[in-house]
Amino acid sequence: MNKNKMFPKRTSHTTSRQGTDPEQPDIFTQANDLALRNMDNFVDWLGLETQHQGKEIQFLNPKREDDNFGSASINSETGIWADFAEGDAAKGADCVSFVAYLRDLSQMEAANLIIEDFTGSTPPTTPTAQQAPKDEGTRLHPIPANAPPVPESFYKMGSPSMTFTYKNTEGNTLGHILRFDLPSGEKTIRPLTLWDVNGTIQWKMKGFPVPHPLYNLDQLAARPDDPVLVVEGEKSADAARGLFPNYVVTTAMHGAKSVDKADLSPLLGREVLIWPDNDEAGHGYASKIGQTLLEQDSVANVRVLKQLAYLPELGEDVQLKPQTEALPQGFDAADAVQMGWTAELLAFIPPDELSEVVTSEKDQLNEYRSGNFVINDTGVFAIKQKNGDEVLVRICSRLDIVALSRDSNNANWGLLTKFKDHDGHLHEKAIPKELLSGTGEAYRQVLLNSGLDIDMKQKDSLTMYFMEAQPESRVLCVNTIGWHNNVFVLPSKTFGQNDQRVILQTPDIDRTSSFGIRGELAEWQQFIGMKCIGNSRLILAVCIALTGPFLKVLSVENGGFHFRGQSSSGKTKALSVAASIWGGKGMVRSWRTTGNAIESLAVEHNDTVLCLDELGQVLPSEAGDIAYTLGNGQSKSRANRFGHAKPTGKWRLLFISTGEIGLGDHMAANGGQVRAGQEIRLLDIPSDASSGMGIFENIHQADTAQQFADSLQTMVETYHGTVGAALLDLITQPYELDRAAYFIDESATSFVSSYVPNNAHGQICRAAMRFGVVAGVGEYCIEKGLLPWHAGDATHAVSLCFSAWLETRGGNVAAEEVRALAQVREYIERNGESRFTLMQQGIEDNTGDRTINRTGFRKVLDNGAIEYWVLPEMYLSELCSGLDSTLVTNVLKKYGYLELDTAGKSTVVKRPPGMGPKRVYVIKPELLQSEEEMAQAA
């Protein structure tokens, strides 16, 4: 509120109309009637701060230092007014005298001004007794295209110094708010709307219809997912845009005095920050808006800006200098800009020092009753009967049940609770109602662990308190994190906008989430992101971790990447870096688990990333099944205690694994065979980047790779979760996810085209597309400023990892073919001398040496090479063990490693010693070439 005098105080004032023509009373009656019929607009027109008390409208008198309502008022039905603090100098019998007093005008001037501003025409100089009030006309809302231009100057007011245009959600103009700077140095604010008066279109200084629209309503509609900053006054709103560029800035028309007339519905369901002017009226303004929003949505996210405790100056320690003096009265956003504040400087203020949560006044009440329970600041009490009297028995510390939760099928009901622990930290817990059955031990353990005091003698009363609760508010619950329609749910926050709040609610409420945020995005970028530059495996890990939220929109299948290499090579650090996208070190899980447990882990990390360390810790017999399970995205079907099928868990994710051996080697250790589908689901990448530093290629001036790895581990425990949150803030904005999907799809297609040969097998293309999508996500995040790398860095790093994977698997052919060749080759190398009888050169019917458990014969050719004759039964049972024998035979034939007879058959008639003519499989010496030669041949 401006406490200075708006008009010079007159030494004397009379409310009578002495000196006027007694035969001209009707102009005063007409003016008074106009004012009474438009009383709300009338007091707005005068620029008064008001509050209603029945028929009386109390106002703060601008002609004196007036800070409190009560001494000055005007009757809304009669126009009789008085300011008792001023005595006889400030009272009158109608609205005309009221205007004359406030504006220091004569009675006639005041009447003329009312009639002109409220009818849009100058009153006749000689009104007659029979003259009726002019037709007020019809307000045109919004302004039509054929509207006349806004006048440049106004009667008695001059030209406005500022004009603020109000628009509807479609961007059409509704009217204007004009600011006039008076000769006295004060200001006055007037509304300007368009009217049709008997066919004449004209501008009038008449108010907007109630409820008043918010300022920048078109921007609120265009940016539905952005947080909102509410300031006091249009001038402050325009100034605050530069200070909070990520917010939509708005204000209630006429500021603190008209909050009750504003339509605040566009703010419901949105994150709201209120910046009040630094005075009593400003704080009241913030309180009115905050409480109005909380009355309509008790779980609304509303915060209020604290008084700025710093100067907009950075000291030598790159910290803001503290503010040592109180801010001036009325300090607002426009003053902050003039002081030198910028969005960049505001970012240096810790969030908890910048704003604080607005709580409902209902929550602040000392006591209220819910069913047979009383809740106040000292706890929750059960109302019980004792000797005919009601007594209160304490059952726990204060616990408010703020909303009922249920899923989209109106099932899985629960209760959303709020309470504070012993340190005053606010906790919010969703309690499924199913946990109230039985003993209720599960939900009590969670509440106790979170700091709620419970009288265990009254534990049954606590359950009854939950059962009887019937809060009015409703929230929508989901049982997994990730995408749910257009919102993305994490355990502690929901990103995006929905018609009602969405929360995570699961029966295992005692499970601690590994998702979390620590530090700022800029800190992660500086201390972790920059250290990834030049390290292809680290960049790949970061990009994989960011890909989860895009799997659904891109229709990309689940899959994994496995960093394989010796111990202490930095593999686990790559996992930690990937995990830092979403949370701390708890995000890194162990392979040492069962197939059932891995399903639960997958659900917990839906639409994000799952990091599994050390493949060797899982049983070989389960490793392949786990890879399949994670890739399939669905848990096994199981029956409940009634024999009916339980709902199956589902997930979308990419997972990152580490181990000293690959999946195939690990399964082979137990006699198992890896299938091509399992290997494609888990792509095996050598962790050694061939730079002599394990997984690292660039240790950024660290003395050793170990020192670099230790530094990375410290950083990821200090700064984490901010990149994932920033990504979700971005892609839950309207249309941004679709734009991102197009960008990533184009990038992935380009990756496959650039790095996959034209004749590559379909398995190679399938794997390359996964690499390409990961690279595309990285490039998208670089473009949006989430990753501190240059364009192309992600693609280059991922392409190096793809080439390493392709080289390790043995070329561009199908994995089954590579495995078939490798198995036959390995068998002969291992058993060539012990299980193949050596025949003398040029003699087929010799008995040769005695061979135990013979597989076949080996024959030395003229050039010294050896070919192997494999007996048919041993070929099927030994060389093709675990594989499709037809596939093995076709692969050997395809690459010319198997001798064919004249008819093209796979077996050839030979005369093995002591057996006579017999069909055998003749494997040529070329199979036993080096692996590089075999890969080239393939």
Coordinates of N, CA and C in Angstrom, one line a residue, residues 81-246:
W81 N -21.0 8.1 3.8 CA -19.6 7.8 4.1 C -19.1 8.6 5.2
A82 N -18.0 8.1 5.8 CA -17.4 8.9 6.8 C -16.0 8.3 7.1
D83 N -15.1 9.2 7.5 CA -13.8 8.7 8.1 C -13.8 9.3 9.5
F84 N -14.0 8.5 10.5 CA -14.2 9.0 11.9 C -12.9 9.5 12.4
A85 N -11.7 9.1 11.8 CA -10.5 9.6 12.3 C -10.3 11.1 11.9
E86 N -11.0 11.5 10.9 CA -10.9 12.9 10.4 C -12.0 13.8 10.9
G87 N -13.0 13.2 11.6 CA -14.1 14.0 12.1 C -15.0 14.6 11.0
D88 N -15.5 15.8 11.3 CA -16.5 16.4 10.4 C -15.9 16.8 9.0
A89 N -14.6 16.8 8.9 CA -14.0 17.2 7.7 C -14.1 16.1 6.6
A90 N -14.4 14.9 7.1 CA -14.5 13.8 6.1 C -15.7 12.9 6.3
K91 N -16.9 13.5 5.9 CA -18.1 12.7 5.9 C -19.0 13.3 4.9
G92 N -20.0 12.5 4.4 CA -20.9 13.0 3.4 C -22.1 12.1 3.3
A93 N -23.1 12.5 2.5 CA -24.4 11.8 2.4 C -24.5 11.0 1.1
D94 N -23.6 11.1 0.2 CA -23.7 10.4 -1.1 C -22.4 10.2 -1.8
C95 N -22.4 9.5 -2.9 CA -21.1 9.2 -3.6 C -20.5 10.4 -4.2
V96 N -21.3 11.4 -4.6 CA -20.8 12.6 -5.2 C -19.9 13.3 -4.3
S97 N -20.3 13.5 -3.0 CA -19.5 14.2 -2.1 C -18.3 13.4 -1.7
F98 N -18.4 12.0 -1.8 CA -17.3 11.2 -1.6 C -16.1 11.4 -2.6
V99 N -16.5 11.5 -3.9 CA -15.6 11.8 -4.9 C -15.0 13.2 -4.8
A100 N -15.9 14.1 -4.5 CA -15.4 15.5 -4.3 C -14.4 15.6 -3.2
Y101 N -14.6 14.8 -2.1 CA -13.6 14.8 -1.0 C -12.3 14.2 -1.4
L102 N -12.3 13.0 -2.1 CA -11.1 12.3 -2.4 C -10.3 13.0 -3.5
R103 N -11.0 13.7 -4.5 CA -10.4 14.3 -5.6 C -10.2 15.8 -5.5
D104 N -10.6 16.3 -4.4 CA -10.5 17.8 -4.2 C -11.2 18.5 -5.4
L105 N -12.5 18.1 -5.6 CA -13.3 18.7 -6.7 C -14.5 19.4 -6.1
S106 N -15.2 20.2 -6.9 CA -16.4 20.8 -6.5 C -17.5 19.7 -6.6
Q107 N -18.6 19.9 -6.0 CA -19.7 18.9 -6.1 C -20.1 18.7 -7.6
M108 N -20.2 19.8 -8.3 CA -20.6 19.7 -9.7 C -19.5 18.9 -10.6
E109 N -18.2 19.3 -10.3 CA -17.1 18.6 -11.0 C -17.2 17.1 -10.7
A110 N -17.4 16.8 -9.4 CA -17.4 15.3 -9.1 C -18.6 14.6 -9.7
A111 N -19.8 15.3 -9.8 CA -20.9 14.6 -10.5 C -20.7 14.5 -11.9
N112 N -20.1 15.5 -12.6 CA -19.8 15.4 -14.0 C -18.8 14.2 -14.3
L113 N -17.8 14.1 -13.4 CA -16.8 13.1 -13.6 C -17.4 11.7 -13.5
I114 N -18.3 11.5 -12.5 CA -18.9 10.2 -12.4 C -19.7 9.8 -13.6
I115 N -20.5 10.8 -14.0 CA -21.4 10.5 -15.2 C -20.6 10.3 -16.4
E116 N -19.5 11.1 -16.6 CA -18.7 10.9 -17.8 C -18.0 9.5 -17.9
D117 N -17.4 9.1 -16.7 CA -16.6 7.9 -16.7 C -17.5 6.7 -16.7
F118 N -18.8 6.8 -16.1 CA -19.6 5.6 -16.0 C -20.7 5.6 -17.1
T119 N -20.8 6.6 -18.0 CA -21.7 6.5 -19.1 C -20.9 6.7 -20.4
G120 N -19.7 7.3 -20.4 CA -18.9 7.5 -21.6 C -19.3 8.8 -22.3
S121 N -20.1 9.7 -21.7 CA -20.5 10.9 -22.4 C -20.5 12.0 -21.4
T122 N -20.3 13.2 -21.9 CA -20.3 14.4 -21.0 C -21.7 14.8 -20.7
P123 N -22.1 15.0 -19.4 CA -23.5 15.3 -19.0 C -23.9 16.7 -19.5
P124 N -25.2 16.8 -19.8 CA -25.6 18.2 -20.3 C -25.4 19.2 -19.2
T125 N -25.2 20.4 -19.6 CA -25.0 21.5 -18.7 C -26.2 21.9 -17.9
T126 N -27.4 21.6 -18.5 CA -28.6 22.0 -17.9 C -29.6 20.8 -17.9
P127 N -29.4 19.8 -17.0 CA -30.2 18.6 -16.9 C -31.6 19.0 -16.4
T128 N -32.6 18.3 -16.9 CA -34.0 18.5 -16.4 C -34.4 17.5 -15.4
A129 N -35.5 17.8 -14.7 CA -35.9 16.9 -13.7 C -36.4 15.6 -14.2
Q130 N -36.9 15.6 -15.5 CA -37.4 14.4 -16.1 C -36.4 13.5 -16.7
Q131 N -35.1 14.0 -16.8 CA -34.1 13.3 -17.5 C -33.7 12.0 -16.8
A132 N -33.8 10.9 -17.6 CA -33.5 9.5 -17.0 C -32.0 9.2 -17.2
P133 N -31.5 8.4 -16.4 CA -30.1 8.0 -16.5 C -29.8 7.3 -17.9
K134 N -28.7 7.6 -18.4 CA -28.4 7.1 -19.7 C -28.2 5.6 -19.7
D135 N -28.5 4.9 -20.8 CA -28.3 3.5 -20.9 C -26.8 3.2 -20.8
E136 N -26.4 2.3 -19.9 CA -25.0 2.0 -19.7 C -24.4 1.2 -20.8
G137 N -25.3 0.6 -21.6 CA -24.8 -0.2 -22.8 C -24.4 -1.6 -22.4
T138 N -23.7 -2.2 -23.4 CA -23.3 -3.6 -23.3 C -21.8 -3.7 -23.4
R139 N -21.1 -4.3 -22.4 CA -19.7 -4.5 -22.4 C -19.3 -5.5 -23.5
L140 N -18.3 -5.1 -24.4 CA -17.9 -6.0 -25.4 C -16.6 -6.8 -24.9
H141 N -16.8 -8.1 -24.9 CA -15.8 -8.9 -24.2 C -15.7 -10.2 -24.9
P142 N -14.7 -10.5 -25.7 CA -13.5 -9.7 -25.9 C -13.7 -8.6 -26.9
I143 N -12.6 -7.8 -27.1 CA -12.7 -6.7 -28.0 C -12.8 -7.1 -29.5
P144 N -13.7 -6.7 -30.2 CA -13.9 -7.1 -31.6 C -12.8 -6.4 -32.5
A145 N -12.6 -7.0 -33.7 CA -11.6 -6.5 -34.6 C -11.9 -5.1 -35.1
N146 N -13.2 -4.7 -35.1 CA -13.5 -3.3 -35.6 C -13.6 -2.3 -34.5
A147 N -12.9 -2.6 -33.3 CA -13.0 -1.6 -32.2 C -12.2 -0.4 -32.5
P148 N -12.6 0.8 -32.0 CA -11.9 2.0 -32.2 C -10.6 2.0 -31.4
P149 N -9.6 2.7 -31.8 CA -8.3 2.7 -31.1 C -8.5 3.3 -29.7
V150 N -7.6 2.9 -28.8 CA -7.7 3.4 -27.4 C -7.3 4.9 -27.5
P151 N -8.1 5.7 -26.8 CA -7.8 7.2 -26.8 C -6.4 7.4 -26.2
E152 N -5.8 8.5 -26.7 CA -4.4 8.8 -26.3 C -4.5 9.6 -25.0
S153 N -5.6 10.3 -24.7 CA -5.7 11.2 -23.6 C -7.2 11.0 -23.0
F154 N -7.3 11.3 -21.7 CA -8.6 11.1 -21.0 C -8.9 12.3 -20.2
Y155 N -10.2 12.6 -20.1 CA -10.7 13.8 -19.4 C -10.2 13.8 -18.0
K156 N -9.6 15.0 -17.6 CA -9.1 15.2 -16.3 C -7.9 14.4 -15.9
M157 N -7.5 13.4 -16.7 CA -6.5 12.5 -16.4 C -5.3 12.6 -17.2
G158 N -5.4 13.1 -18.5 CA -4.3 13.2 -19.4 C -4.0 11.8 -20.0
S159 N -2.8 11.7 -20.4 CA -2.3 10.4 -21.1 C -1.8 9.4 -20.1
P160 N -2.1 8.1 -20.2 CA -1.6 7.1 -19.3 C -0.1 7.0 -19.5
S161 N 0.6 6.7 -18.4 CA 2.0 6.5 -18.4 C 2.3 5.0 -18.8
M162 N 1.4 4.2 -18.5 CA 1.6 2.7 -18.8 C 0.2 2.1 -19.1
T163 N 0.2 1.2 -20.1 CA -1.0 0.5 -20.4 C -0.7 -1.0 -20.4
F164 N -1.6 -1.7 -19.7 CA -1.4 -3.2 -19.5 C -2.6 -3.9 -20.1
T165 N -2.4 -4.7 -21.1 CA -3.5 -5.4 -21.8 C -3.8 -6.7 -21.2
Y166 N -5.1 -7.0 -21.0 CA -5.5 -8.3 -20.5 C -6.1 -9.0 -21.7
K167 N -5.8 -10.3 -21.8 CA -6.3 -11.2 -22.9 C -6.9 -12.4 -22.3
N168 N -7.7 -13.1 -23.2 CA -8.2 -14.4 -22.8 C -7.3 -15.5 -23.2
T169 N -7.7 -16.7 -23.0 CA -6.8 -17.9 -23.2 C -6.4 -18.0 -24.7
E170 N -7.3 -17.5 -25.6 CA -7.0 -17.5 -27.0 C -6.1 -16.4 -27.5
G171 N -5.8 -15.5 -26.6 CA -5.0 -14.3 -27.0 C -5.8 -13.1 -27.4
N172 N -7.1 -13.1 -27.3 CA -7.9 -12.0 -27.7 C -8.0 -11.0 -26.6
T173 N -7.9 -9.7 -26.9 CA -7.9 -8.6 -25.9 C -9.3 -8.5 -25.2
L174 N -9.2 -8.4 -23.9 CA -10.4 -8.2 -23.1 C -10.6 -6.8 -22.7
G175 N -9.5 -6.1 -22.5 CA -9.5 -4.7 -22.0 C -8.1 -4.3 -21.5
H176 N -8.1 -3.1 -20.9 CA -6.8 -2.6 -20.5 C -6.8 -2.1 -19.0
I177 N -5.7 -2.0 -18.4 CA -5.5 -1.3 -17.1 C -4.6 -0.2 -17.4
L178 N -5.0 1.0 -17.1 CA -4.2 2.2 -17.4 C -3.6 2.8 -16.1
R179 N -2.4 3.2 -16.2 CA -1.8 3.9 -15.0 C -1.5 5.3 -15.4
F180 N -2.0 6.2 -14.5 CA -1.8 7.7 -14.7 C -1.0 8.2 -13.6
D181 N 0.0 9.0 -14.0 CA 0.9 9.7 -13.0 C 0.4 11.1 -12.8
L182 N -0.1 11.4 -11.7 CA -0.8 12.6 -11.4 C 0.2 13.7 -11.1
P183 N -0.2 15.0 -11.3 CA 0.7 16.1 -11.1 C 1.3 16.1 -9.6
S184 N 0.5 15.5 -8.7 CA 1.0 15.5 -7.3 C 2.1 14.6 -7.1
G185 N 2.5 13.8 -8.1 CA 3.5 12.8 -8.0 C 3.0 11.4 -7.6
E186 N 1.7 11.3 -7.4 CA 1.1 10.0 -7.1 C 0.6 9.4 -8.4
K187 N 0.1 8.2 -8.2 CA -0.4 7.4 -9.4 C -1.8 7.0 -9.1
T188 N -2.6 6.8 -10.2 CA -3.9 6.2 -10.1 C -4.1 5.2 -11.2
I189 N -4.8 4.1 -10.9 CA -5.0 3.0 -11.8 C -6.5 3.0 -12.2
R190 N -6.7 2.9 -13.5 CA -8.1 2.9 -14.0 C -8.3 1.7 -15.0
P191 N -9.4 1.0 -14.9 CA -9.7 0.0 -16.0 C -10.3 0.7 -17.2
L192 N -10.1 0.1 -18.4 CA -10.6 0.6 -19.6 C -11.2 -0.6 -20.4
T193 N -12.5 -0.5 -20.6 CA -13.2 -1.6 -21.4 C -14.0 -1.0 -22.5
L194 N -14.4 -1.8 -23.4 CA -15.2 -1.4 -24.6 C -16.6 -1.6 -24.4
W195 N -17.5 -0.7 -24.8 CA -18.9 -0.8 -24.6 C -19.7 -0.4 -25.9
D196 N -20.8 -1.0 -26.1 CA -21.8 -0.7 -27.1 C -22.9 0.0 -26.5
V197 N -23.0 1.3 -26.7 CA -24.1 2.1 -26.1 C -25.0 2.6 -27.2
N198 N -26.1 1.9 -27.3 CA -27.1 2.2 -28.4 C -26.5 2.2 -29.8
G199 N -25.6 1.2 -30.0 CA -25.0 1.1 -31.4 C -23.7 1.9 -31.5
T200 N -23.4 2.6 -30.5 CA -22.1 3.4 -30.6 C -21.0 2.6 -29.8
I201 N -19.9 2.3 -30.5 CA -18.8 1.6 -29.8 C -17.9 2.6 -29.2
Q202 N -17.7 2.5 -27.9 CA -16.8 3.5 -27.2 C -16.1 2.9 -26.0
W203 N -15.0 3.5 -25.7 CA -14.2 3.0 -24.6 C -14.7 3.8 -23.3
K204 N -14.7 3.0 -22.2 CA -15.1 3.6 -20.9 C -14.2 3.2 -19.8
M205 N -14.0 4.0 -18.9 CA -13.2 3.7 -17.7 C -14.1 2.9 -16.7
K206 N -14.5 1.8 -17.2 CA -15.4 0.9 -16.4 C -14.7 -0.4 -16.2
G207 N -15.0 -1.1 -15.1 CA -14.3 -2.3 -14.7 C -14.6 -3.5 -15.5
F208 N -13.8 -4.5 -15.4 CA -14.0 -5.8 -16.0 C -15.1 -6.6 -15.2
P209 N -15.7 -7.5 -15.9 CA -16.7 -8.3 -15.2 C -16.1 -9.1 -14.1
V210 N -16.8 -9.4 -13.0 CA -16.3 -10.2 -12.0 C -16.8 -11.7 -12.2
P211 N -15.9 -12.7 -12.1 CA -14.6 -12.6 -11.6 C -13.6 -12.0 -12.6
H212 N -12.6 -11.3 -12.2 CA -11.6 -10.7 -13.0 C -10.7 -11.7 -13.6
P213 N -10.3 -11.6 -14.9 CA -9.3 -12.5 -15.5 C -7.9 -12.2 -14.9
L214 N -7.1 -13.2 -14.9 CA -5.7 -13.0 -14.5 C -4.9 -12.3 -15.7
Y215 N -3.9 -11.7 -15.3 CA -2.9 -11.1 -16.3 C -2.1 -12.2 -17.0
N216 N -1.9 -12.0 -18.3 CA -1.2 -13.0 -19.1 C -1.9 -14.3 -19.2
L217 N -3.2 -14.3 -19.2 CA -4.0 -15.5 -19.3 C -3.6 -16.3 -20.5
D218 N -3.3 -15.7 -21.6 CA -2.9 -16.4 -22.8 C -1.7 -17.2 -22.7
Q219 N -0.7 -16.7 -21.9 CA 0.5 -17.4 -21.7 C 0.3 -18.6 -20.7
L220 N -0.6 -18.4 -19.8 CA -0.9 -19.5 -18.9 C -1.5 -20.7 -19.7
A221 N -2.3 -20.4 -20.7 CA -2.9 -21.4 -21.5 C -1.8 -22.0 -22.4
A222 N -0.9 -21.2 -23.0 CA 0.1 -21.7 -23.9 C 1.2 -22.5 -23.2
R223 N 1.4 -22.3 -22.0 CA 2.5 -23.0 -21.2 C 1.9 -23.7 -20.0
P224 N 1.0 -24.8 -20.3 CA 0.3 -25.4 -19.2 C 1.1 -26.1 -18.1
D225 N 2.3 -26.5 -18.5 CA 3.1 -27.3 -17.6 C 4.2 -26.5 -16.8
D226 N 4.3 -25.2 -17.2 CA 5.3 -24.4 -16.5 C 4.8 -23.9 -15.2
P227 N 5.7 -23.8 -14.2 CA 5.3 -23.2 -12.9 C 4.8 -21.7 -13.1
V228 N 4.1 -21.2 -12.1 CA 3.5 -19.9 -12.2 C 4.1 -19.0 -11.1
L229 N 4.4 -17.8 -11.5 CA 4.9 -16.8 -10.5 C 3.7 -15.7 -10.4
V230 N 3.2 -15.5 -9.2 CA 2.1 -14.5 -9.0 C 2.7 -13.4 -8.3
V231 N 2.7 -12.2 -8.9 CA 3.2 -11.0 -8.3 C 2.0 -10.0 -8.0
E232 N 2.4 -8.8 -7.5 CA 1.3 -7.9 -7.2 C 1.4 -6.7 -8.1
G233 N 0.6 -6.6 -9.1 CA 0.6 -5.5 -10.1 C 1.2 -5.9 -11.4
E234 N 0.7 -5.3 -12.5 CA 1.1 -5.6 -13.8 C 2.5 -5.1 -14.1
K235 N 2.9 -4.0 -13.5 CA 4.3 -3.5 -13.7 C 5.3 -4.5 -13.2
S236 N 5.0 -5.1 -12.0 CA 5.9 -6.1 -11.4 C 5.9 -7.4 -12.3
A237 N 4.7 -7.7 -12.8 CA 4.6 -8.9 -13.7 C 5.5 -8.8 -14.9
D238 N 5.5 -7.7 -15.5 CA 6.4 -7.5 -16.7 C 7.8 -7.5 -16.3
A239 N 8.2 -7.0 -15.2 CA 9.6 -7.0 -14.7 C 10.0 -8.4 -14.3
A240 N 9.1 -9.1 -13.7 CA 9.5 -10.5 -13.2 C 9.8 -11.5 -14.3
R241 N 9.3 -11.2 -15.5 CA 9.6 -12.2 -16.6 C 11.1 -12.5 -16.8
G242 N 11.9 -11.5 -16.7 CA 13.3 -11.6 -16.9 C 14.0 -12.3 -15.7
L243 N 13.4 -12.2 -14.5 CA 14.0 -12.8 -13.3 C 13.6 -14.3 -13.2
F244 N 12.5 -14.6 -13.7 CA 12.0 -16.0 -13.6 C 11.6 -16.5 -15.0
P245 N 12.5 -16.7 -15.9 CA 12.1 -17.0 -17.3 C 11.4 -18.3 -17.5
N246 N 11.6 -19.2 -16.6 CA 11.0 -20.5 -16.7 C 9.5 -20.5 -16.1

